[in-house]
PDB file of N, CA, C and O in Angstrom:
ATOM      1  N   MET A   1      54.608 177.244 101.866  1.00  0.00           N
ATOM      2  CA  MET A   1      55.679 177.420 101.795  1.00  0.00           C
ATOM      3  C   MET A   1      56.297 176.735 100.696  1.00  0.00           C
ATOM      4  O   MET A   1      57.022 177.081  99.638  1.00  0.00           O
ATOM      5  N   ARG A   2      56.310 175.253 100.271  1.00  0.00           N
ATOM      6  CA  ARG A   2      56.509 174.600  99.499  1.00  0.00           C
ATOM      7  C   ARG A   2      56.127 175.065  98.150  1.00  0.00           C
ATOM      8  O   ARG A   2      56.869 175.164  97.206  1.00  0.00           O
ATOM      9  N   GLU A   3      54.977 175.432  97.730  1.00  0.00           N
ATOM     10  CA  GLU A   3      54.222 176.173  96.907  1.00  0.00           C
ATOM     11  C   GLU A   3      55.121 177.575  96.187  1.00  0.00           C
ATOM     12  O   GLU A   3      55.683 177.416  94.983  1.00  0.00           O
ATOM     13  N   VAL A   4      55.368 178.317  97.366  1.00  0.00           N
ATOM     14  CA  VAL A   4      56.181 179.580  97.062  1.00  0.00           C
ATOM     15  C   VAL A   4      57.601 179.095  96.674  1.00  0.00           C
ATOM     16  O   VAL A   4      57.965 179.921  95.407  1.00  0.00           O
ATOM     17  N   PHE A   5      58.363 178.268  97.243  1.00  0.00           N
ATOM     18  CA  PHE A   5      59.398 177.727  96.685  1.00  0.00           C
ATOM     19  C   PHE A   5      59.625 177.280  95.560  1.00  0.00           C
ATOM     20  O   PHE A   5      60.348 177.344  94.375  1.00  0.00           O
ATOM     21  N   GLU A   6      58.357 176.083  95.096  1.00  0.00           N
ATOM     22  CA  GLU A   6      58.569 175.687  93.813  1.00  0.00           C
ATOM     23  C   GLU A   6      58.241 176.801  92.970  1.00  0.00           C
ATOM     24  O   GLU A   6      58.868 176.416  91.672  1.00  0.00           O
ATOM     25  N   GLU A   7      57.208 177.748  92.951  1.00  0.00           N
ATOM     26  CA  GLU A   7      56.832 178.650  91.856  1.00  0.00           C
ATOM     27  C   GLU A   7      57.750 179.676  91.459  1.00  0.00           C
ATOM     28  O   GLU A   7      58.273 180.489  90.612  1.00  0.00           O
ATOM     29  N   THR A   8      58.491 180.278  93.012  1.00  0.00           N
ATOM     30  CA  THR A   8      59.383 181.439  92.754  1.00  0.00           C
ATOM     31  C   THR A   8      60.680 181.229  93.311  1.00  0.00           C
ATOM     32  O   THR A   8      61.709 182.169  93.370  1.00  0.00           O
ATOM     33  N   GLY A   9      61.108 180.366  93.840  1.00  0.00           N
ATOM     34  CA  GLY A   9      62.468 180.060  94.059  1.00  0.00           C
ATOM     35  C   GLY A   9      62.766 180.950  95.603  1.00  0.00           C
ATOM     36  O   GLY A   9      63.446 180.777  96.234  1.00  0.00           O
ATOM     37  N   LEU A  10      61.771 181.526  96.197  1.00  0.00           N
ATOM     38  CA  LEU A  10      61.856 182.309  97.392  1.00  0.00           C
ATOM     39  C   LEU A  10      61.484 181.258  98.304  1.00  0.00           C
ATOM     40  O   LEU A  10      60.622 180.257  98.374  1.00  0.00           O
ATOM     41  N   THR A  11      62.628 181.212  99.801  1.00  0.00           N
ATOM     42  CA  THR A  11      62.325 180.328 100.705  1.00  0.00           C
ATOM     43  C   THR A  11      61.371 181.355 102.051  1.00  0.00           C
ATOM     44  O   THR A  11      61.914 182.536 102.192  1.00  0.00           O
ATOM     45  N   ILE A  12      60.725 180.946 102.695  1.00  0.00           N
ATOM     46  CA  ILE A  12      59.637 181.569 103.750  1.00  0.00           C
ATOM     47  C   ILE A  12      59.354 180.624 104.786  1.00  0.00           C
ATOM     48  O   ILE A  12      59.677 179.580 104.594  1.00  0.00           O
ATOM     49  N   SER A  13      59.199 181.149 106.045  1.00  0.00           N
ATOM     50  CA  SER A  13      59.165 180.200 106.979  1.00  0.00           C
ATOM     51  C   SER A  13      57.712 180.539 107.300  1.00  0.00           C
ATOM     52  O   SER A  13      56.924 181.622 107.032  1.00  0.00           O
ATOM     53  N   SER A  14      57.120 179.586 108.095  1.00  0.00           N
ATOM     54  CA  SER A  14      55.547 179.591 108.832  1.00  0.00           C
ATOM     55  C   SER A  14      55.558 180.714 109.369  1.00  0.00           C
ATOM     56  O   SER A  14      54.376 181.696 109.366  1.00  0.00           O
ATOM     57  N   GLN A  15      56.054 181.198 110.160  1.00  0.00           N
ATOM     58  CA  GLN A  15      55.863 182.434 110.944  1.00  0.00           C
ATOM     59  C   GLN A  15      56.057 184.019 110.405  1.00  0.00           C
ATOM     60  O   GLN A  15      55.709 185.073 110.899  1.00  0.00           O
ATOM     61  N   ASP A  16      56.818 183.652 108.820  1.00  0.00           N
ATOM     62  CA  ASP A  16      56.359 184.869 107.884  1.00  0.00           C
ATOM     63  C   ASP A  16      54.735 185.410 107.118  1.00  0.00           C
ATOM     64  O   ASP A  16      54.631 186.344 106.635  1.00  0.00           O
ATOM     65  N   LEU A  17      53.826 183.909 107.179  1.00  0.00           N
ATOM     66  CA  LEU A  17      52.860 184.001 106.641  1.00  0.00           C
ATOM     67  C   LEU A  17      51.960 184.673 107.397  1.00  0.00           C
ATOM     68  O   LEU A  17      51.926 184.413 108.642  1.00  0.00           O
ATOM     69  N   LYS A  18      51.090 185.438 106.979  1.00  0.00           N
ATOM     70  CA  LYS A  18      49.864 186.210 107.329  1.00  0.00           C
ATOM     71  C   LYS A  18      48.657 185.871 107.066  1.00  0.00           C
ATOM     72  O   LYS A  18      48.633 186.037 106.131  1.00  0.00           O
ATOM     73  N   PHE A  19      47.990 185.089 107.156  1.00  0.00           N
ATOM     74  CA  PHE A  19      46.310 185.037 106.695  1.00  0.00           C
ATOM     75  C   PHE A  19      45.883 186.479 106.400  1.00  0.00           C
ATOM     76  O   PHE A  19      45.704 186.823 107.259  1.00  0.00           O
ATOM     77  N   LEU A  20      45.355 186.306 104.999  1.00  0.00           N
ATOM     78  CA  LEU A  20      44.512 187.435 104.913  1.00  0.00           C
ATOM     79  C   LEU A  20      43.326 187.351 104.727  1.00  0.00           C
ATOM     80  O   LEU A  20      42.064 188.019 105.089  1.00  0.00           O
ATOM     81  N   SER A  21      42.556 186.352 104.097  1.00  0.00           N
ATOM     82  CA  SER A  21      41.445 186.412 103.676  1.00  0.00           C
ATOM     83  C   SER A  21      40.993 184.919 102.761  1.00  0.00           C
ATOM     84  O   SER A  21      42.139 184.284 102.181  1.00  0.00           O
ATOM     85  N   ILE A  22      39.861 184.473 102.379  1.00  0.00           N
ATOM     86  CA  ILE A  22      39.736 183.311 101.912  1.00  0.00           C
ATOM     87  C   ILE A  22      38.228 183.995 100.536  1.00  0.00           C
ATOM     88  O   ILE A  22      37.654 184.734 100.975  1.00  0.00           O
ATOM     89  N   THR A  23      38.389 183.568  99.191  1.00  0.00           N
ATOM     90  CA  THR A  23      37.545 184.366  98.480  1.00  0.00           C
ATOM     91  C   THR A  23      37.106 183.062  97.573  1.00  0.00           C
ATOM     92  O   THR A  23      37.313 181.941  97.830  1.00  0.00           O
ATOM     93  N   HIS A  24      35.958 183.505  97.181  1.00  0.00           N
ATOM     94  CA  HIS A  24      35.097 182.287  96.681  1.00  0.00           C
ATOM     95  C   HIS A  24      35.343 182.609  95.230  1.00  0.00           C
ATOM     96  O   HIS A  24      34.395 183.258  94.948  1.00  0.00           O
ATOM     97  N   ASP A  25      35.865 181.548  94.548  1.00  0.00           N
ATOM     98  CA  ASP A  25      36.064 182.170  93.327  1.00  0.00           C
ATOM     99  C   ASP A  25      34.929 181.288  92.181  1.00  0.00           C
ATOM    100  O   ASP A  25      35.284 180.174  91.690  1.00  0.00           O
ATOM    101  N   VAL A  26      34.171 181.979  91.333  1.00  0.00           N
ATOM    102  CA  VAL A  26      33.138 181.451  90.493  1.00  0.00           C
ATOM    103  C   VAL A  26      33.491 181.537  89.114  1.00  0.00           C
ATOM    104  O   VAL A  26      33.740 182.349  88.465  1.00  0.00           O
ATOM    105  N   PHE A  27      33.462 180.408  88.371  1.00  0.00           N
ATOM    106  CA  PHE A  27      33.644 180.625  86.812  1.00  0.00           C
ATOM    107  C   PHE A  27      32.683 179.555  86.239  1.00  0.00           C
ATOM    108  O   PHE A  27      31.754 178.863  87.068  1.00  0.00           O
ATOM    109  N   PRO A  28      32.101 179.671  84.791  1.00  0.00           N
ATOM    110  CA  PRO A  28      30.764 179.078  84.419  1.00  0.00           C
ATOM    111  C   PRO A  28      30.995 177.511  84.518  1.00  0.00           C
ATOM    112  O   PRO A  28      29.952 177.140  84.612  1.00  0.00           O
ATOM    113  N   ASP A  29      32.361 177.003  84.554  1.00  0.00           N
ATOM    114  CA  ASP A  29      32.246 175.510  84.903  1.00  0.00           C
ATOM    115  C   ASP A  29      32.778 174.773  86.122  1.00  0.00           C
ATOM    116  O   ASP A  29      32.947 173.731  86.286  1.00  0.00           O
ATOM    117  N   SER A  30      33.619 175.742  86.969  1.00  0.00           N
ATOM    118  CA  SER A  30      34.020 175.479  88.128  1.00  0.00           C
ATOM    119  C   SER A  30      33.977 176.438  89.360  1.00  0.00           C
ATOM    120  O   SER A  30      33.449 177.429  89.489  1.00  0.00           O
ATOM    121  N   PHE A  31      34.311 175.845  90.354  1.00  0.00           N
ATOM    122  CA  PHE A  31      34.278 176.784  91.558  1.00  0.00           C
ATOM    123  C   PHE A  31      35.588 176.660  92.497  1.00  0.00           C
ATOM    124  O   PHE A  31      36.016 175.527  92.516  1.00  0.00           O
ATOM    125  N   TYR A  32      36.276 177.807  92.975  1.00  0.00           N
ATOM    126  CA  TYR A  32      37.679 177.585  93.891  1.00  0.00           C
ATOM    127  C   TYR A  32      37.518 178.499  94.836  1.00  0.00           C
ATOM    128  O   TYR A  32      36.904 179.224  95.055  1.00  0.00           O
ATOM    129  N   ARG A  33      37.872 177.700  95.959  1.00  0.00           N
ATOM    130  CA  ARG A  33      37.919 178.563  97.239  1.00  0.00           C
ATOM    131  C   ARG A  33      39.653 178.928  97.607  1.00  0.00           C
ATOM    132  O   ARG A  33      40.164 177.689  97.761  1.00  0.00           O
ATOM    133  N   THR A  34      39.831 180.280  97.296  1.00  0.00           N
ATOM    134  CA  THR A  34      41.450 180.340  97.526  1.00  0.00           C
ATOM    135  C   THR A  34      41.446 181.257  99.289  1.00  0.00           C
ATOM    136  O   THR A  34      41.425 182.094  99.196  1.00  0.00           O
ATOM    137  N   ILE A  35      42.611 180.595  99.381  1.00  0.00           N
ATOM    138  CA  ILE A  35      43.119 180.929 100.904  1.00  0.00           C
ATOM    139  C   ILE A  35      44.561 181.929 100.500  1.00  0.00           C
ATOM    140  O   ILE A  35      45.370 181.825  99.886  1.00  0.00           O
ATOM    141  N   HIS A  36      44.290 183.070 100.575  1.00  0.00           N
ATOM    142  CA  HIS A  36      45.072 184.142 100.733  1.00  0.00           C
ATOM    143  C   HIS A  36      46.120 184.327 101.695  1.00  0.00           C
ATOM    144  O   HIS A  36      45.431 184.623 103.065  1.00  0.00           O
ATOM    145  N   PHE A  37      47.612 184.589 101.454  1.00  0.00           N
ATOM    146  CA  PHE A  37      48.655 185.141 102.562  1.00  0.00           C
ATOM    147  C   PHE A  37      49.114 186.210 102.120  1.00  0.00           C
ATOM    148  O   PHE A  37      49.438 186.269 101.291  1.00  0.00           O
ATOM    149  N   CYS A  38      49.664 186.905 103.087  1.00  0.00           N
ATOM    150  CA  CYS A  38      50.818 187.849 102.888  1.00  0.00           C
ATOM    151  C   CYS A  38      52.098 187.632 103.694  1.00  0.00           C
ATOM    152  O   CYS A  38      51.875 186.755 104.822  1.00  0.00           O
ATOM    153  N   ILE A  39      53.088 188.035 103.168  1.00  0.00           N
ATOM    154  CA  ILE A  39      54.517 187.855 103.540  1.00  0.00           C
ATOM    155  C   ILE A  39      55.064 189.109 103.411  1.00  0.00           C
ATOM    156  O   ILE A  39      55.027 189.996 102.223  1.00  0.00           O
ATOM    157  N   ASP A  40      55.347 189.740 104.581  1.00  0.00           N
ATOM    158  CA  ASP A  40      56.116 191.265 104.504  1.00  0.00           C
ATOM    159  C   ASP A  40      57.435 190.995 104.479  1.00  0.00           C
ATOM    160  O   ASP A  40      58.102 189.767 104.912  1.00  0.00           O
ATOM    161  N   ASN A  41      58.323 191.802 103.884  1.00  0.00           N
ATOM    162  CA  ASN A  41      59.825 192.377 103.754  1.00  0.00           C
ATOM    163  C   ASN A  41      60.509 190.707 103.258  1.00  0.00           C
ATOM    164  O   ASN A  41      61.365 190.426 103.588  1.00  0.00           O
ATOM    165  N   VAL A  42      60.184 190.532 101.804  1.00  0.00           N
ATOM    166  CA  VAL A  42      60.847 189.666 101.004  1.00  0.00           C
ATOM    167  C   VAL A  42      61.883 190.276 100.757  1.00  0.00           C
ATOM    168  O   VAL A  42      62.015 191.664 100.078  1.00  0.00           O
ATOM    169  N   ASP A  43      63.114 189.991 100.857  1.00  0.00           N
ATOM    170  CA  ASP A  43      64.409 190.389 100.749  1.00  0.00           C
ATOM    171  C   ASP A  43      65.028 189.956  99.441  1.00  0.00           C
ATOM    172  O   ASP A  43      66.181 190.233  99.191  1.00  0.00           O
ATOM    173  N   LYS A  44      64.301 188.955  98.263  1.00  0.00           N
ATOM    174  CA  LYS A  44      64.907 188.960  97.498  1.00  0.00           C
ATOM    175  C   LYS A  44      63.963 189.138  95.979  1.00  0.00           C
ATOM    176  O   LYS A  44      62.639 188.554  96.303  1.00  0.00           O
ATOM    177  N   ASN A  45      64.345 189.012  94.811  1.00  0.00           N
ATOM    178  CA  ASN A  45      63.263 188.625  94.049  1.00  0.00           C
ATOM    179  C   ASN A  45      63.137 187.301  93.613  1.00  0.00           C
ATOM    180  O   ASN A  45      63.927 186.071  93.514  1.00  0.00           O
ATOM    181  N   PRO A  46      61.839 187.153  93.178  1.00  0.00           N
ATOM    182  CA  PRO A  46      61.419 185.817  92.568  1.00  0.00           C
ATOM    183  C   PRO A  46      62.236 185.236  91.520  1.00  0.00           C
ATOM    184  O   PRO A  46      62.390 186.278  90.549  1.00  0.00           O
ATOM    185  N   VAL A  47      62.064 184.236  91.112  1.00  0.00           N
ATOM    186  CA  VAL A  47      62.636 183.269  89.870  1.00  0.00           C
ATOM    187  C   VAL A  47      61.436 182.558  89.306  1.00  0.00           C
ATOM    188  O   VAL A  47      60.909 182.200  90.090  1.00  0.00           O
ATOM    189  N   VAL A  48      61.742 182.863  87.946  1.00  0.00           N
ATOM    190  CA  VAL A  48      60.631 181.916  87.208  1.00  0.00           C
ATOM    191  C   VAL A  48      61.121 180.471  87.209  1.00  0.00           C
ATOM    192  O   VAL A  48      62.315 180.313  86.622  1.00  0.00           O
ATOM    193  N   ARG A  49      60.145 179.669  87.672  1.00  0.00           N
ATOM    194  CA  ARG A  49      60.772 178.345  87.882  1.00  0.00           C
ATOM    195  C   ARG A  49      59.765 177.684  87.070  1.00  0.00           C
ATOM    196  O   ARG A  49      59.932 176.021  87.004  1.00  0.00           O
ATOM    197  N   GLU A  50      58.934 177.904  86.722  1.00  0.00           N
ATOM    198  CA  GLU A  50      57.719 177.158  86.119  1.00  0.00           C
ATOM    199  C   GLU A  50      57.307 178.010  84.676  1.00  0.00           C
ATOM    200  O   GLU A  50      56.202 178.569  84.766  1.00  0.00           O
ATOM    201  N   LYS A  51      58.518 177.678  83.929  1.00  0.00           N
ATOM    202  CA  LYS A  51      58.323 178.493  82.744  1.00  0.00           C
ATOM    203  C   LYS A  51      57.153 178.349  81.520  1.00  0.00           C
ATOM    204  O   LYS A  51      56.624 179.115  80.829  1.00  0.00           O
ATOM    205  N   ASP A  52      56.789 177.225  81.878  1.00  0.00           N
ATOM    206  CA  ASP A  52      55.408 176.543  81.343  1.00  0.00           C
ATOM    207  C   ASP A  52      54.155 177.354  81.851  1.00  0.00           C
ATOM    208  O   ASP A  52      53.033 177.478  80.998  1.00  0.00           O
ATOM    209  N   LYS A  53      54.094 177.716  83.045  1.00  0.00           N
ATOM    210  CA  LYS A  53      53.027 178.478  83.479  1.00  0.00           C
ATOM    211  C   LYS A  53      53.172 179.865  83.634  1.00  0.00           C
ATOM    212  O   LYS A  53      51.915 180.517  84.435  1.00  0.00           O
ATOM    213  N   CYS A  54      54.420 180.481  83.675  1.00  0.00           N
ATOM    214  CA  CYS A  54      54.478 181.949  83.880  1.00  0.00           C
ATOM    215  C   CYS A  54      55.648 182.540  83.456  1.00  0.00           C
ATOM    216  O   CYS A  54      56.593 181.676  83.184  1.00  0.00           O
ATOM    217  N   ALA A  55      55.405 183.735  82.605  1.00  0.00           N
ATOM    218  CA  ALA A  55      56.274 184.146  81.973  1.00  0.00           C
ATOM    219  C   ALA A  55      57.465 185.007  82.696  1.00  0.00           C
ATOM    220  O   ALA A  55      58.563 185.167  82.688  1.00  0.00           O
ATOM    221  N   LYS A  56      57.041 185.712  83.656  1.00  0.00           N
ATOM    222  CA  LYS A  56      57.743 186.477  84.659  1.00  0.00           C
ATOM    223  C   LYS A  56      57.322 186.990  86.061  1.00  0.00           C
ATOM    224  O   LYS A  56      55.839 186.906  86.064  1.00  0.00           O
ATOM    225  N   TRP A  57      58.057 187.073  86.969  1.00  0.00           N
ATOM    226  CA  TRP A  57      57.280 187.806  87.831  1.00  0.00           C
ATOM    227  C   TRP A  57      57.621 189.079  88.119  1.00  0.00           C
ATOM    228  O   TRP A  57      58.866 189.465  87.710  1.00  0.00           O
ATOM    229  N   GLN A  58      56.682 190.157  88.981  1.00  0.00           N
ATOM    230  CA  GLN A  58      57.038 191.507  88.761  1.00  0.00           C
ATOM    231  C   GLN A  58      56.179 191.902  90.016  1.00  0.00           C
ATOM    232  O   GLN A  58      55.077 191.489  90.416  1.00  0.00           O
ATOM    233  N   TRP A  59      56.692 192.926  91.066  1.00  0.00           N
ATOM    234  CA  TRP A  59      56.426 193.448  92.327  1.00  0.00           C
ATOM    235  C   TRP A  59      55.760 194.765  91.636  1.00  0.00           C
ATOM    236  O   TRP A  59      56.059 195.727  90.694  1.00  0.00           O
ATOM    237  N   PHE A  60      54.215 195.036  92.170  1.00  0.00           N
ATOM    238  CA  PHE A  60      53.551 196.092  91.504  1.00  0.00           C
ATOM    239  C   PHE A  60      53.081 196.918  93.174  1.00  0.00           C
ATOM    240  O   PHE A  60      52.727 196.288  93.940  1.00  0.00           O
ATOM    241  N   ASP A  61      52.991 198.341  92.877  1.00  0.00           N
ATOM    242  CA  ASP A  61      52.154 198.994  94.017  1.00  0.00           C
ATOM    243  C   ASP A  61      50.611 198.474  94.129  1.00  0.00           C
ATOM    244  O   ASP A  61      50.158 198.499  92.662  1.00  0.00           O
ATOM    245  N   LEU A  62      50.396 198.453  95.190  1.00  0.00           N
ATOM    246  CA  LEU A  62      48.935 198.161  95.205  1.00  0.00           C
ATOM    247  C   LEU A  62      47.573 199.276  94.560  1.00  0.00           C
ATOM    248  O   LEU A  62      46.740 198.817  93.992  1.00  0.00           O
ATOM    249  N   ASN A  63      48.397 200.361  94.550  1.00  0.00           N
ATOM    250  CA  ASN A  63      47.689 201.421  93.718  1.00  0.00           C
ATOM    251  C   ASN A  63      47.936 201.238  92.169  1.00  0.00           C
ATOM    252  O   ASN A  63      47.248 202.360  91.596  1.00  0.00           O
ATOM    253  N   LYS A  64      48.739 200.468  91.824  1.00  0.00           N
ATOM    254  CA  LYS A  64      49.169 200.225  90.451  1.00  0.00           C
ATOM    255  C   LYS A  64      49.117 198.997  89.779  1.00  0.00           C
ATOM    256  O   LYS A  64      49.905 198.641  89.118  1.00  0.00           O
ATOM    257  N   LEU A  65      48.004 198.374  90.492  1.00  0.00           N
ATOM    258  CA  LEU A  65      48.188 196.823  89.783  1.00  0.00           C
ATOM    259  C   LEU A  65      47.658 196.709  88.250  1.00  0.00           C
ATOM    260  O   LEU A  65      47.121 197.751  87.647  1.00  0.00           O
ATOM    261  N   PRO A  66      48.300 195.852  87.513  1.00  0.00           N
ATOM    262  CA  PRO A  66      47.627 195.284  86.211  1.00  0.00           C
ATOM    263  C   PRO A  66      46.141 195.306  86.094  1.00  0.00           C
ATOM    264  O   PRO A  66      45.560 194.755  86.996  1.00  0.00           O
ATOM    265  N   SER A  67      45.474 195.343  84.876  1.00  0.00           N
ATOM    266  CA  SER A  67      44.343 195.079  85.092  1.00  0.00           C
ATOM    267  C   SER A  67      43.926 193.607  84.589  1.00  0.00           C
ATOM    268  O   SER A  67      42.641 193.308  84.755  1.00  0.00           O
ATOM    269  N   ASN A  68      44.872 192.961  84.195  1.00  0.00           N
ATOM    270  CA  ASN A  68      44.476 191.391  83.791  1.00  0.00           C
ATOM    271  C   ASN A  68      45.056 190.495  84.830  1.00  0.00           C
ATOM    272  O   ASN A  68      45.488 189.238  84.936  1.00  0.00           O
ATOM    273  N   LEU A  69      44.346 190.923  86.359  1.00  0.00           N
ATOM    274  CA  LEU A  69      44.512 189.963  87.554  1.00  0.00           C
ATOM    275  C   LEU A  69      43.581 188.870  87.816  1.00  0.00           C
ATOM    276  O   LEU A  69      42.410 188.529  87.167  1.00  0.00           O
ATOM    277  N   PHE A  70      44.156 187.819  88.346  1.00  0.00           N
ATOM    278  CA  PHE A  70      43.173 186.311  88.308  1.00  0.00           C
ATOM    279  C   PHE A  70      42.060 186.829  89.204  1.00  0.00           C
ATOM    280  O   PHE A  70      42.392 187.876  90.052  1.00  0.00           O
ATOM    281  N   LEU A  71      41.021 185.775  88.805  1.00  0.00           N
ATOM    282  CA  LEU A  71      39.732 186.461  89.589  1.00  0.00           C
ATOM    283  C   LEU A  71      39.732 186.264  91.018  1.00  0.00           C
ATOM    284  O   LEU A  71      39.596 187.146  92.025  1.00  0.00           O
ATOM    285  N   SER A  72      40.721 185.315  91.571  1.00  0.00           N
ATOM    286  CA  SER A  72      40.886 185.488  92.947  1.00  0.00           C
ATOM    287  C   SER A  72      41.356 186.679  93.526  1.00  0.00           C
ATOM    288  O   SER A  72      41.170 187.143  94.564  1.00  0.00           O
ATOM    289  N   ALA A  73      42.238 187.200  92.751  1.00  0.00           N
ATOM    290  CA  ALA A  73      43.237 188.856  93.127  1.00  0.00           C
ATOM    291  C   ALA A  73      42.005 189.672  93.086  1.00  0.00           C
ATOM    292  O   ALA A  73      41.815 190.576  93.927  1.00  0.00           O
ATOM    293  N   GLN A  74      41.218 189.677  92.248  1.00  0.00           N
ATOM    294  CA  GLN A  74      40.342 190.757  92.195  1.00  0.00           C
ATOM    295  C   GLN A  74      39.509 190.680  92.975  1.00  0.00           C
ATOM    296  O   GLN A  74      38.902 191.593  93.520  1.00  0.00           O
ATOM    297  N   ASN A  75      38.887 189.149  93.507  1.00  0.00           N
ATOM    298  CA  ASN A  75      37.875 189.342  94.527  1.00  0.00           C
ATOM    299  C   ASN A  75      38.391 189.439  96.056  1.00  0.00           C
ATOM    300  O   ASN A  75      38.293 190.111  96.756  1.00  0.00           O
ATOM    301  N   LEU A  76      39.875 189.313  96.220  1.00  0.00           N
ATOM    302  CA  LEU A  76      40.265 189.670  97.260  1.00  0.00           C
ATOM    303  C   LEU A  76      40.633 191.380  97.458  1.00  0.00           C
ATOM    304  O   LEU A  76      40.410 191.845  98.582  1.00  0.00           O
ATOM    305  N   LEU A  77      40.839 191.858  96.100  1.00  0.00           N
ATOM    306  CA  LEU A  77      40.902 193.493  96.302  1.00  0.00           C
ATOM    307  C   LEU A  77      39.739 193.833  96.598  1.00  0.00           C
ATOM    308  O   LEU A  77      39.130 194.904  97.221  1.00  0.00           O
ATOM    309  N   LYS A  78      38.512 193.423  96.557  1.00  0.00           N
ATOM    310  CA  LYS A  78      36.937 193.887  96.360  1.00  0.00           C
ATOM    311  C   LYS A  78      36.907 193.318  98.094  1.00  0.00           C
ATOM    312  O   LYS A  78      35.818 194.399  98.517  1.00  0.00           O
ATOM    313  N   GLN A  79      37.594 192.831  99.016  1.00  0.00           N
ATOM    314  CA  GLN A  79      37.670 192.607 100.490  1.00  0.00           C
ATOM    315  C   GLN A  79      38.044 193.723 101.333  1.00  0.00           C
ATOM    316  O   GLN A  79      37.839 194.040 102.270  1.00  0.00           O
ATOM    317  N   ASN A  80      38.728 194.868 100.438  1.00  0.00           N
ATOM    318  CA  ASN A  80      39.459 195.765 100.827  1.00  0.00           C
ATOM    319  C   ASN A  80      40.603 195.229 102.130  1.00  0.00           C
ATOM    320  O   ASN A  80      40.290 196.308 103.105  1.00  0.00           O
ATOM    321  N   VAL A  81      41.123 194.423 102.130  1.00  0.00           N
ATOM    322  CA  VAL A  81      41.992 193.732 103.196  1.00  0.00           C
ATOM    323  C   VAL A  81      43.083 194.856 103.433  1.00  0.00           C
ATOM    324  O   VAL A  81      43.856 194.816 104.136  1.00  0.00           O
ATOM    325  N   PHE A  82      43.394 195.400 102.319  1.00  0.00           N
ATOM    326  CA  PHE A  82      45.041 196.412 102.299  1.00  0.00           C
ATOM    327  C   PHE A  82      44.323 197.818 102.561  1.00  0.00           C
ATOM    328  O   PHE A  82      45.133 198.563 102.486  1.00  0.00           O
ATOM    329  N   GLY A  83      43.040 198.147 102.512  1.00  0.00           N
ATOM    330  CA  GLY A  83      42.871 199.246 102.921  1.00  0.00           C
ATOM    331  C   GLY A  83      43.027 200.498 101.939  1.00  0.00           C
ATOM    332  O   GLY A  83      43.539 201.685 101.896  1.00  0.00           O
ATOM    333  N   VAL A  84      43.045 200.140 100.505  1.00  0.00           N
ATOM    334  CA  VAL A  84      43.595 200.824  99.318  1.00  0.00           C
ATOM    335  C   VAL A  84      42.418 200.647  98.194  1.00  0.00           C
ATOM    336  O   VAL A  84      41.384 199.869  98.185  1.00  0.00           O
TER     337      VAL A  84
END
């Protein structure tokens, strides 16, 4: 919840969080275990609060995602947690 606020300005509560999955993201020189959550019904748009790390936030339809996804997002989609 803290990270979401720090990076987007969105305030969420613990009851809004739904666990989706854990991915194991392997790079040539490192390994990450990423925990994925889902939040339904976000009622406002995120704001870029870390301009040195993120140029913009944008919502996408799951069937029309951009091709340059983070490895953890690619691995999450391979698990078919959204049914698309």
